[in-house]
Short mmCIF file of C-alpha atoms and ligand atoms in Angstrom, two decimals:
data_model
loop_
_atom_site.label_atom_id
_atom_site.label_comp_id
_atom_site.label_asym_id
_atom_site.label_seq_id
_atom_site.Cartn_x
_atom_site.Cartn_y
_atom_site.Cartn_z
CA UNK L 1 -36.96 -51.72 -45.33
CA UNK L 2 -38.57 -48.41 -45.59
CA UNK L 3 -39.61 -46.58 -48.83
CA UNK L 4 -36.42 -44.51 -49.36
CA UNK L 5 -34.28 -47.71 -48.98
CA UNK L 6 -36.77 -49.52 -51.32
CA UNK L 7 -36.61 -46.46 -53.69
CA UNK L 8 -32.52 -46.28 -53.18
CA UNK L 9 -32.36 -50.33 -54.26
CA UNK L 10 -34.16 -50.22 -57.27
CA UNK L 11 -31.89 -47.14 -58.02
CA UNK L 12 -29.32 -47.64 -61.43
CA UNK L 13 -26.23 -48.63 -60.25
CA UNK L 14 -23.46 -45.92 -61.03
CA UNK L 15 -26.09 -42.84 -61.15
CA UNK L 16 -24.65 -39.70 -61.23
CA UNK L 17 -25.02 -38.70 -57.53
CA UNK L 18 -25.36 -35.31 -58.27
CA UNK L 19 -28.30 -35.54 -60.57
CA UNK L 20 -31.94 -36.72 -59.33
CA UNK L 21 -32.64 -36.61 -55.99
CA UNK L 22 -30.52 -39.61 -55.47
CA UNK L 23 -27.50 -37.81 -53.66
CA UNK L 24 -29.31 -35.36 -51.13
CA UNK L 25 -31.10 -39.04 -50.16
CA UNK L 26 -27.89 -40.90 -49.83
CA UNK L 27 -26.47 -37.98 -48.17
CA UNK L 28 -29.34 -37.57 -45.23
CA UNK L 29 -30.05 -41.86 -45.50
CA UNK L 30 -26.41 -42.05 -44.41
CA UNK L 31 -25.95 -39.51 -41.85
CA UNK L 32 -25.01 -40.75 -38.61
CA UNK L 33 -25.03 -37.60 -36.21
CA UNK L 34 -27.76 -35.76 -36.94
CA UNK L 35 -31.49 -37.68 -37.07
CA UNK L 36 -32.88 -35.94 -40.00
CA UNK L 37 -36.58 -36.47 -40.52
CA UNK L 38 -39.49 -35.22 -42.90
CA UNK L 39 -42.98 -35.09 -40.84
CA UNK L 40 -46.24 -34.40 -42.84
CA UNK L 41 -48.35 -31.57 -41.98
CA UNK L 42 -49.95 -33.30 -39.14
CA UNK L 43 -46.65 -34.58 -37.53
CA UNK L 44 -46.67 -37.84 -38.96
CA UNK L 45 -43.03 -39.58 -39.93
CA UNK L 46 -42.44 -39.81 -43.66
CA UNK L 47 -38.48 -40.06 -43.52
CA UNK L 48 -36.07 -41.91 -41.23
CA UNK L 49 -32.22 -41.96 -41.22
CA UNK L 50 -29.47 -44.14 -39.82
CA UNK L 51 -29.11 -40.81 -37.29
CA UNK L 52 -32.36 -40.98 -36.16
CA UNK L 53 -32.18 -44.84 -35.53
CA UNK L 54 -29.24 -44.46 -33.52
CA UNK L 55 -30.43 -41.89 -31.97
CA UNK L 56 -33.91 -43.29 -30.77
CA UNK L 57 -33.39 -47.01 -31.55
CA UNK L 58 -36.98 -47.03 -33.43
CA UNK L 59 -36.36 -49.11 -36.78
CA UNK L 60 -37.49 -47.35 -40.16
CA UNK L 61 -40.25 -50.27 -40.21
CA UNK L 62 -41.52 -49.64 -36.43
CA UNK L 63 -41.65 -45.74 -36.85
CA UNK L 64 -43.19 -44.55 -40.92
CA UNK L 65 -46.08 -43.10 -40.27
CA UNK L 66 -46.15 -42.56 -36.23
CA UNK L 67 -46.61 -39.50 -34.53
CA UNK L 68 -43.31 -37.23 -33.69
CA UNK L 69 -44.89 -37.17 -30.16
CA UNK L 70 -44.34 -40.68 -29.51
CA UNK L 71 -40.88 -39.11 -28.43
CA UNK L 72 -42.02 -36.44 -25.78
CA UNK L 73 -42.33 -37.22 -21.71
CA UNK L 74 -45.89 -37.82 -20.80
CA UNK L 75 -45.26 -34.31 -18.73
CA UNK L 76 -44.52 -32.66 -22.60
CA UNK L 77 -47.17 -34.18 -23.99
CA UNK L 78 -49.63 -33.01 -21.04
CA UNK L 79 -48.54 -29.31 -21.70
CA UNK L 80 -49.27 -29.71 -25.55
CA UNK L 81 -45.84 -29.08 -26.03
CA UNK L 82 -45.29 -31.26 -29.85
CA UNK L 83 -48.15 -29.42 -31.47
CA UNK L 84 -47.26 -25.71 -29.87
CA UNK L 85 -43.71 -26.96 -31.64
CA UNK L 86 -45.17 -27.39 -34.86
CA UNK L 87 -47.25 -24.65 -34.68
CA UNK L 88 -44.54 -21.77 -33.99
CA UNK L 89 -42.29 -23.18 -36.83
CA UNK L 90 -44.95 -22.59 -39.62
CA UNK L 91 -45.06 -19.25 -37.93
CA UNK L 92 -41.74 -18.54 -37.79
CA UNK L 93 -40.66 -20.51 -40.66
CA UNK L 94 -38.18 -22.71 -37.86
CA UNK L 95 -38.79 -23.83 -34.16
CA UNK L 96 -35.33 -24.36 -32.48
CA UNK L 97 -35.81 -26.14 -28.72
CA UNK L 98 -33.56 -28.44 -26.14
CA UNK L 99 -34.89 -31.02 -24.01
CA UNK L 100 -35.40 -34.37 -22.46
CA UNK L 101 -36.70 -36.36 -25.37
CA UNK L 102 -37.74 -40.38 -24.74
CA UNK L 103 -36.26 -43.20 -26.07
CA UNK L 104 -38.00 -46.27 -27.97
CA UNK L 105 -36.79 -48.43 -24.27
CA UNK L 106 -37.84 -45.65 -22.51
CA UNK L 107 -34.55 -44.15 -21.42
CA UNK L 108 -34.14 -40.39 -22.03
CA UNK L 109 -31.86 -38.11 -24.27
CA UNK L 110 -31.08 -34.34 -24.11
CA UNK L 111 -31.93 -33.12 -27.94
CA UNK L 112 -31.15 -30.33 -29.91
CA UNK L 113 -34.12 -30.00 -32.21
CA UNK L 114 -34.65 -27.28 -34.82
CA UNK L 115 -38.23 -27.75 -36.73
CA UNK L 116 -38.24 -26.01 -40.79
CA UNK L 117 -41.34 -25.46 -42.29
CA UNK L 118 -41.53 -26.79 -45.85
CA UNK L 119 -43.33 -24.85 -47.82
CA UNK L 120 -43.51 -25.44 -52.18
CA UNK L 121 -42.81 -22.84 -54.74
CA UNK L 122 -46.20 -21.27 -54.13
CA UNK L 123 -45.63 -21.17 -50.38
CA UNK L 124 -47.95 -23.47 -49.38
CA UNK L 125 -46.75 -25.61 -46.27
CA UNK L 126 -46.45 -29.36 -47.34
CA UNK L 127 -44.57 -30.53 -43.76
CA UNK L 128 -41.96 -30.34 -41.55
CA UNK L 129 -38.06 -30.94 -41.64
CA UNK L 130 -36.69 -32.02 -38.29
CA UNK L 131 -33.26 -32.10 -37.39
CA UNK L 132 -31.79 -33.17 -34.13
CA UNK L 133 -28.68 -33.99 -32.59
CA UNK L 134 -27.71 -35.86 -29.50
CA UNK L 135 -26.63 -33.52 -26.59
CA UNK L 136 -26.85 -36.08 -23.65
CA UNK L 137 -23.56 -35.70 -22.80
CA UNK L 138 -22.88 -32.02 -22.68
CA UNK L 139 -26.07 -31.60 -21.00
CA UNK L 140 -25.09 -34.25 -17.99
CA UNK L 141 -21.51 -32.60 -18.02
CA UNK L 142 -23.12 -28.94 -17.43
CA UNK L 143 -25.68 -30.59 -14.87
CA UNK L 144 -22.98 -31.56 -12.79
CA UNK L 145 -21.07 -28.47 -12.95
CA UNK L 146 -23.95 -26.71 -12.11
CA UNK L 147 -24.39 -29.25 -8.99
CA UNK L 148 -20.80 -29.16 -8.07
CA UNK L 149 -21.25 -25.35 -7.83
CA UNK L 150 -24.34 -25.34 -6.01
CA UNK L 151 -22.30 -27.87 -3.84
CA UNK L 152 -19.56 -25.65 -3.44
CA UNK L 153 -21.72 -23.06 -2.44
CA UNK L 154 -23.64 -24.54 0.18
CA UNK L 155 -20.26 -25.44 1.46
CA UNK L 156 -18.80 -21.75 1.57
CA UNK L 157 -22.12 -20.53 3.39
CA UNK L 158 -21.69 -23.03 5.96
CA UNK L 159 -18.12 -22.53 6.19
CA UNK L 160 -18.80 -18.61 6.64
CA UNK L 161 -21.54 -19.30 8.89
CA UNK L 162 -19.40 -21.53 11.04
CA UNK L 163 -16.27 -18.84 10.64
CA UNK L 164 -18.61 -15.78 12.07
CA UNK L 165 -19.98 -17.88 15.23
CA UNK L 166 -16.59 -19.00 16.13
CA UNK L 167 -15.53 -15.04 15.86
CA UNK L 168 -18.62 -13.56 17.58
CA UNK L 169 -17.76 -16.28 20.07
CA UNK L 170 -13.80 -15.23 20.53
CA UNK L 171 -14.85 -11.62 20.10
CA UNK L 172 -17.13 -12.18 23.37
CA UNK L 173 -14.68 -14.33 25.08
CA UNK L 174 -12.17 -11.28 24.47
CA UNK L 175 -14.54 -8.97 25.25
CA UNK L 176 -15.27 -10.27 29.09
CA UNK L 177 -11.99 -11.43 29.91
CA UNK L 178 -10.34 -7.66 28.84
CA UNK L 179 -13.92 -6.32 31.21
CA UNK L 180 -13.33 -8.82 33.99
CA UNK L 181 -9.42 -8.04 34.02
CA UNK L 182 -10.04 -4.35 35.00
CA UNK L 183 -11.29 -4.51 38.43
CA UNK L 184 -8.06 -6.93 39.57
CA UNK L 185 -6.03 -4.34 37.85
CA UNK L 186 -7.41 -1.32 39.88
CA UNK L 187 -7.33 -3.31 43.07
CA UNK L 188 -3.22 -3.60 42.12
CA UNK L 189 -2.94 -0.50 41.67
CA UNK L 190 -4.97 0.88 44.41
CA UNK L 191 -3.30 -1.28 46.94
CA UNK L 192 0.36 -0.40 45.65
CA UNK L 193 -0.48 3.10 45.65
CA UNK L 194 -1.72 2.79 49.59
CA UNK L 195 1.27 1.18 50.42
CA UNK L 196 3.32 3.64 48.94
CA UNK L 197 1.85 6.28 50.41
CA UNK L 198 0.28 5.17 53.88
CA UNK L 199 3.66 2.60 54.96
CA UNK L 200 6.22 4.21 52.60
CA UNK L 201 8.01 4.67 56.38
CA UNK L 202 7.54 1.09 56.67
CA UNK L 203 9.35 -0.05 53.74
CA UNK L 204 12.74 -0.51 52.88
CA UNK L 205 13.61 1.59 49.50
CA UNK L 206 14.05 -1.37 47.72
CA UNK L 207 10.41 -2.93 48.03
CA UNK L 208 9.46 0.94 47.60
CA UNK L 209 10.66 0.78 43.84
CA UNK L 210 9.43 -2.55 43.25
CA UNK L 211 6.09 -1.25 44.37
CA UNK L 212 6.34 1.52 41.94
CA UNK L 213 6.96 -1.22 39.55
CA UNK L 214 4.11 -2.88 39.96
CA UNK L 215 2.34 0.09 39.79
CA UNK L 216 3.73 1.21 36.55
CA UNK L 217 3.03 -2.99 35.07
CA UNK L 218 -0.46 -2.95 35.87
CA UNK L 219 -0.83 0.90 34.01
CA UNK L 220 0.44 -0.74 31.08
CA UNK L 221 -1.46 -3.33 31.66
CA UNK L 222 -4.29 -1.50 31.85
CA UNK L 223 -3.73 -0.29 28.69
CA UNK L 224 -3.51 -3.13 27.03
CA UNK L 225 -6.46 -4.30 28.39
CA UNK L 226 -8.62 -0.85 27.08
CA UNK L 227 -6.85 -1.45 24.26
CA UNK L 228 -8.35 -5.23 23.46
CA UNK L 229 -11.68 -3.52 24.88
CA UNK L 230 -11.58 -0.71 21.73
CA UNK L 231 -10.55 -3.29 19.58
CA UNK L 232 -13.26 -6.18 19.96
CA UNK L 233 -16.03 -3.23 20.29
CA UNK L 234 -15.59 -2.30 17.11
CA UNK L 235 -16.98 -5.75 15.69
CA UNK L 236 -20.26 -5.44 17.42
CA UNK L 237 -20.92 -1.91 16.17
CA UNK L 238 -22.79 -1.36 13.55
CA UNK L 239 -21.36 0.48 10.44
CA UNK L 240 -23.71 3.46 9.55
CA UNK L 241 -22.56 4.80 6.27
CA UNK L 242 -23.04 8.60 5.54
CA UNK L 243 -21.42 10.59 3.10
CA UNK L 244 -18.18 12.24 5.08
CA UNK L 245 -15.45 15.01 4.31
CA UNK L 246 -12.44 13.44 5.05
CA UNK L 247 -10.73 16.94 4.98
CA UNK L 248 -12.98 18.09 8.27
CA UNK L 249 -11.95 14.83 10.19
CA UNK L 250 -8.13 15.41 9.32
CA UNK L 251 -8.67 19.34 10.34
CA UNK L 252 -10.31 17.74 13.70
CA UNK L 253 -7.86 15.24 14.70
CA UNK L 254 -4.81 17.59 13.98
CA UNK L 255 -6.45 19.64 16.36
CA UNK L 256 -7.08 16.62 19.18
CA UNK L 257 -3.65 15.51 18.60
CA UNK L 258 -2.64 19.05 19.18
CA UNK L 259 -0.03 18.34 22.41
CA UNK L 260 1.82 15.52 20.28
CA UNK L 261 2.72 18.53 18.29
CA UNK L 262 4.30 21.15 20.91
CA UNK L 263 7.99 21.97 21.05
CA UNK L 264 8.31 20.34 17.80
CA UNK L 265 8.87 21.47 14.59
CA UNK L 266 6.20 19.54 12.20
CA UNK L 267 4.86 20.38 8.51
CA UNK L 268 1.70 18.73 7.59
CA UNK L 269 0.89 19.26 3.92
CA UNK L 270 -2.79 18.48 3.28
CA UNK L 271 -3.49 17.73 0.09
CA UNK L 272 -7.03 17.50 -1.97
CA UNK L 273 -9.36 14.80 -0.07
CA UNK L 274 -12.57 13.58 -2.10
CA UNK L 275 -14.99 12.80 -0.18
CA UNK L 276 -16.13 8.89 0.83
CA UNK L 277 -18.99 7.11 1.77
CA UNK L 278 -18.52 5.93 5.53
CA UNK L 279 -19.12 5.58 9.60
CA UNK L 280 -17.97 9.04 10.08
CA UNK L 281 -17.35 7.84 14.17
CA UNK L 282 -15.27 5.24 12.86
CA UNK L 283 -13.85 6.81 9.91
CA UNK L 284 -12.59 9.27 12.23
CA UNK L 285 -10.87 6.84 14.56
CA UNK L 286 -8.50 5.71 11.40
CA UNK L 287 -7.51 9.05 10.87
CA UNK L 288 -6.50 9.51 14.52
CA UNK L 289 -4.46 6.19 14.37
CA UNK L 290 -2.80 7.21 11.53
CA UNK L 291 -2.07 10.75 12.04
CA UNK L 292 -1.28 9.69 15.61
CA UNK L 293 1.50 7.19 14.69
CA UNK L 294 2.85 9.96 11.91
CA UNK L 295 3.75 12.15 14.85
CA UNK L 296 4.60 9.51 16.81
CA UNK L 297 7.56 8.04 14.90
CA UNK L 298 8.67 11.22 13.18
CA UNK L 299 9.76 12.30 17.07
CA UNK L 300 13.11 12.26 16.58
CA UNK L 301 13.35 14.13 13.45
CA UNK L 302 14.54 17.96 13.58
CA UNK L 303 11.88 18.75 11.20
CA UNK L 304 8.77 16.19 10.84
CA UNK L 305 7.16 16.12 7.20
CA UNK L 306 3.78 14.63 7.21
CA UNK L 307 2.15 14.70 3.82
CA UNK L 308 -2.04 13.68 3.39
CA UNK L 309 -3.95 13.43 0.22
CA UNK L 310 -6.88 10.79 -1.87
CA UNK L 311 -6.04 9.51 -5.41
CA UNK L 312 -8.81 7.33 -7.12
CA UNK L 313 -8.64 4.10 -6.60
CA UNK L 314 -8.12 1.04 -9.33
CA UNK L 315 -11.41 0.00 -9.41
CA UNK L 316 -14.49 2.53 -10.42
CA UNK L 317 -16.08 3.88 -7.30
CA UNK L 318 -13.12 4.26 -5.03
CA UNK L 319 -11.02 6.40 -3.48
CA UNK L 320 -7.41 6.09 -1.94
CA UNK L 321 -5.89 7.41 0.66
CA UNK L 322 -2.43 8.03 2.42
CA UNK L 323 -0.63 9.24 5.33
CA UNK L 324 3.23 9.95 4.35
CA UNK L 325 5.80 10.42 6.69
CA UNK L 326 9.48 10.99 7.27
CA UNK L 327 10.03 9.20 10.33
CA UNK L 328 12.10 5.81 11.83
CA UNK L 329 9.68 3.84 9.25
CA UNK L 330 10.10 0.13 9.09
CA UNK L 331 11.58 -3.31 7.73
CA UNK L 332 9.13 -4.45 5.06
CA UNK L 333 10.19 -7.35 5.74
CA UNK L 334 7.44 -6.86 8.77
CA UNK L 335 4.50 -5.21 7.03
CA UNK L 336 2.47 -8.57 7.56
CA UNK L 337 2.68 -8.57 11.08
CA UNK L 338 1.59 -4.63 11.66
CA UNK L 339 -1.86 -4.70 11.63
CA UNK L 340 -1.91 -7.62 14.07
CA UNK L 341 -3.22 -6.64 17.95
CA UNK L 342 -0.49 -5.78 20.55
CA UNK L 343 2.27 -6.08 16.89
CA UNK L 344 4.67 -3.66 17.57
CA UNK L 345 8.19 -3.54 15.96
CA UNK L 346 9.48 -0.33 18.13
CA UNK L 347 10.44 -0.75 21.71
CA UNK L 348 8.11 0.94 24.34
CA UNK L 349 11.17 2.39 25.53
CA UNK L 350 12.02 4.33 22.63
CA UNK L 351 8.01 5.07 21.09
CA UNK L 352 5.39 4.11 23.58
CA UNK L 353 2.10 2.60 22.74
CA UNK L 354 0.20 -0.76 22.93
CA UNK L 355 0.08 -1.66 19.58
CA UNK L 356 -3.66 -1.90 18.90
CA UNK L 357 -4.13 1.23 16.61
CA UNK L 358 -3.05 -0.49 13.45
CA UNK L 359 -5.64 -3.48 14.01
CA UNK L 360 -8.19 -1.34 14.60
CA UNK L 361 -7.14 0.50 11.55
CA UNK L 362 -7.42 -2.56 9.63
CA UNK L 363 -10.91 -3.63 11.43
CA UNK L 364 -12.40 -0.42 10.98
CA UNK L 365 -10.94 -0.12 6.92
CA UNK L 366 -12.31 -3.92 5.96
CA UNK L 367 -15.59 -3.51 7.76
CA UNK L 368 -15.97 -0.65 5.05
CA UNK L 369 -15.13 -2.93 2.31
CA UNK L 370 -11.45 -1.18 1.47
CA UNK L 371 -8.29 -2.30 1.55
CA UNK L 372 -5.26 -1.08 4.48
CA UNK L 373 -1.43 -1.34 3.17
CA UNK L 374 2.26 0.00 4.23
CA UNK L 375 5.17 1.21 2.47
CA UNK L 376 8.39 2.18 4.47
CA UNK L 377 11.83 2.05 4.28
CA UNK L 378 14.34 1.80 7.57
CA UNK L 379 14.65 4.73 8.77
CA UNK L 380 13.27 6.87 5.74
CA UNK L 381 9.65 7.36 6.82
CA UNK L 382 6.04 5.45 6.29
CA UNK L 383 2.88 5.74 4.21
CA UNK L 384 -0.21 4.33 4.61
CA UNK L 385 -2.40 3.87 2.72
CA UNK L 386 -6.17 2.77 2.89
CA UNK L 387 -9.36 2.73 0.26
CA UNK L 388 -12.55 3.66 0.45
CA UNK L 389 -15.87 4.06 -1.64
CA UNK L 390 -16.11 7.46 -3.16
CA UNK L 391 -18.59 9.91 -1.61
CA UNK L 392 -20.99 9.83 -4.28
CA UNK L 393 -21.62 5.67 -3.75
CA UNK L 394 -25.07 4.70 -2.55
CA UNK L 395 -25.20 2.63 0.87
N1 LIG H 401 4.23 5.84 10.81
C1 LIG H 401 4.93 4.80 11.26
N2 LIG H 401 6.26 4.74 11.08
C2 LIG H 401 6.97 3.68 11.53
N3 LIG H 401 6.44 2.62 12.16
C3 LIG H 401 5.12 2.62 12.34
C4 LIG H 401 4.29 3.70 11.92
N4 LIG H 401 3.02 3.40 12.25
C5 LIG H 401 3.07 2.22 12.86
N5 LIG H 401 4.31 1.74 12.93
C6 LIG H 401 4.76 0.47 13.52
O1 LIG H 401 3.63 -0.38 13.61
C7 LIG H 401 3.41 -0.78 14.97
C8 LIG H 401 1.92 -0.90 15.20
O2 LIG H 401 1.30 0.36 15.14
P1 LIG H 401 0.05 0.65 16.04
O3 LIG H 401 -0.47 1.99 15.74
O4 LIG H 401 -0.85 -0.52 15.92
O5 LIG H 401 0.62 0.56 17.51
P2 LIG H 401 1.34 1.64 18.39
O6 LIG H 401 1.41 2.95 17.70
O7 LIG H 401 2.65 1.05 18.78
O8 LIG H 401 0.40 1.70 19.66
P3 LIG H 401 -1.05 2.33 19.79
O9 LIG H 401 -1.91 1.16 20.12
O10 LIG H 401 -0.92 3.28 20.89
O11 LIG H 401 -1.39 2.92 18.48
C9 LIG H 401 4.06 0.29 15.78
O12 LIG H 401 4.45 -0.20 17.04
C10 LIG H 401 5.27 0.65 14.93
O13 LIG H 401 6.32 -0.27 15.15
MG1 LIG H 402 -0.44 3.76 17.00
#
C-alpha cells in the first residue's frame, strides 16, 4: 500500500470531502484515465494513481521513489531527453510532449505528457506534476493512415509511370506506322496516276474511273495518315511557355485562313483577349483549329457570325476562352466523342476534313494544364471553349 492509501485508511470515515485535502486525493487516487503523478525536484516518484498503474502496470509499492526515467527508451534516455523535460517545464512553468514511453514488461505506449512546475507561495519550485494519458491507439490508427497513404502513393507513381511508357510506346508505334504508310501511299498514287495518263487509251472508261478512285482513296488516305503524324508529334514536343498575345495569333490565323473566307459573307467580332502564358507554336495551332472549323461549318449560312473573346477563369490565375459560331453545330448528345482522333459527326461529303483538329486541340490545351469543352445546339451554331493560365503566371 503506498503512503496516500495508508494516509486515505486511517482517514475518519464520513469526512467532508470537500474539506482537507482528502477529496483532491480521492479524486486523483481514483482516476482511471489520466496517470497523475507528483515527482520531487530531482524526478523522483512521490505519488501514484490507479491511472498510472493501468497505464504502466508498475504497482504503487514497486514504483515510490524511482526515477520518472525508468519509463523512457534507452534511445530517450541516451539523448538526455527526461532531464531536458524537466528542465524546460521549470522554465516554462509546463513541458507538454508525445512519445513512445516503455512499459514495466517492456512493451511500449504512445503518451501524452504535460510536466507543471510546482512552485509554493513564495515561488520556490518544490517538484513536478505529471499528467499523462494513453494515446496508443490514435497514434497506431494515424500510423497506418499515414502508411496506407504512402502506400497509395507509391501505387499511383507506379501506375503513372507504367501509364506514360505504355503511351510513349503507342505514341511511337503510331508514329512509324503513319511514317512507314506514306511511301506505299505515293507508290498508289504514282502508279494510278501513270496509268491514267500513259494507258488511259488502253483502258476501258470504267477501270479509268475506278483508277481515279483509287487515286482520290489514297489522297484521303494520305491525309489521314499526316493527320495521325501532326497528332502523335505533338506529344514528343516539348512545351516552351512564353508569355503570348492571343489577339496577334487570332489577327494571324484570320489572315492564313484568308481563302476559307472568299465569296462569303462572314463577321468576326473580336472581342478583348488577355493575354496567357503558353507555347506560342502550339498555342497558335488551337487557334487555327478552331477558327478553321468556325468557318468551316458556318458554310452554308448566308451570313456567318463568328464571335472571339477571354473571360477569367473559375480558379485564380486563369483565363478562358471561346470561339462562338452560328453554324450546323451539333447533338450534345456527341460532345464526348469530338475531341477523339479521326471523330467526326459531319459527312465528308457535306464538310470535308479528317477529323484530327479537335484532338489536337485537346492535346495541345491539356499539355498546358487547361481544360477544352463544347456547347452547341443542332443546327444553331458552336462554342468552344478552352482555359489557360493568365499571362502574368510564372513558368
Ligand atoms: N464549329 C463547329 N460546329 C459544328 N461542328 C463542329 C465544329 N467544330 C467541330 N465540329 C464537329 O467536330 C468534328 C471534329 O472536329 P475536328 O476539327 O477534329 O475535325 P474536322 O474539322 O472534321 O477535320 P480536320 O482534321 O480537318 O480539322 C467535326 O467533324 C464536326 O463534326
Ligand atoms: Mg477541324
Amino acid at each position: 500500500m503506498s503512503v496516500q492509501n495508508a494516509e486515505l485508511a486511517v482517514a475518519p470515515p464520513g469526512q467532508d470531502l470537500e474539506s482537507g485535502h482528502i477529496g483532491i486525493r480521492l479524486l486523483v487516487e481514483n482516476v482511471r484515465d489520466y496517470a497523475i503523478l507528483l515527482l520531487d525536484l530531482e524526478g523522483h516518484i512521490v505519488t501514484w494513481n490507479k491511472g498510472a498503474e493501468l497505464l504502466t502496470r508498475y504497482a504503487p509499492s514497486e514504483i515510490i521513489g524511482r526515477h520518472f526515467s525508468i519509463f523512457y527508451s534507452p534511445k530517450d534516455l541516451a539523448a538526455g531527453k527526461p532531464a531536458r523535460e524537466l528542465q524546460t517545464a521549470e522554465e516554462n512553468g509546463r513541458y507538454e510532449d508525445e512519445g513512445w514511453r516503455v512499459r514495466k514488461d517492456g512493451s511500449r505506449f504512445w503518451a501524452n505528457v504535460i510536466f507543471t512546475a510546482l512552485r509554493d507561495d513564495m515561488g520556490q519550485l518544490r517538484g513536478f506534476g505529471k499528467v499523462a494519458r494513453d494515446f496508443t491507439k490514435r497514434q497506431r490508427a494515424e500510423e497506418q493512415i499515414r502508411s496506407l497513404n504512402e502506400d497509395l502513393e507509391q501505387r499511383v507513381l507506379c501506375r503513372t509511370a507504367e501509364l506514360e511508357v505504355a503511351a510513349k510506346e503507342l505514341e511511337a508505334f503510331s508514329y512509324s506506322v503513319s511514317h512507314d504508310l506514306r511511301a506505299p501511299l505515293r507508290a498508289i498514287d504514282g502508279f494510278s496516276r501513270i496509268l491514267l495518263k500513259e494507258h488511259a487509251g488502253a483502258l476501258p472508261p470504267e477501270a479509268r474511273e475506278y483508277l481515279q478512285d483509287v487515286r482520290a482513296n489514297t489522297q484521303r488516305m494520305g491525309h489521314l495518315v499526316d493527320g495521325l503524324l501532326a497528332f502523335s508529334r505533338l506529344g514528343r514536343q516539348p512545351v516552351n511557355k512564353q508569355h503570348v498575345s492571343p489577339a496577334g495569333l487570332v489577327r494571324q490565323c484570320l489572315e492564313d485562313l484568308h481563302d476559307q473566307q472568299a465569296g462569303r459573307r462572314v463577321e468576326i467580332l473580336v472581342g478583348e483577349l488577355a493575354d496567357c502564358w503558353g507555347d506560342v507554336a502550339l498555342l497558335k495551332q488551337v487557334w487555327m483549329n478552331l477558327l478553321s472549323n468556325a468557318l468551316k461549318y458556318t458554310a452554308r449560312r448566308e451570313v456567318a457570325v463568328i464571335e472571339i473573346g477571354s473571360h477569367p477563369g473559375h480558379s485564380p490565375g486563369e483565363q478562358s476562352y471561346f470561339v462562338k459560331d452560328n453554324g450546323v453545330g451539333f447533338d450534345m448528345r456527341y460532345t464526348g466523342k469530338l475531341f477523339g482522333v479521326f471523330q467526326r459527326l459531319h459527312r465528308a461529303e457535306e464538310y470535308e476534313g479528317t477529323g484530327v483538329g479537335l484532338a489536337i486541340v485537346q492535346r495541345i490545351i491539356h499539355r498546358h494544364g487547361g481544360r477544352v469543352w463544347a456547347e452547341a445546339q443542332l443546327d444553331k451554331g458552336a462554342t468552344f471553349h478552352f482555359t489557360l493560365q493568365s499571362g502574368g503566371g510564372a513558368a
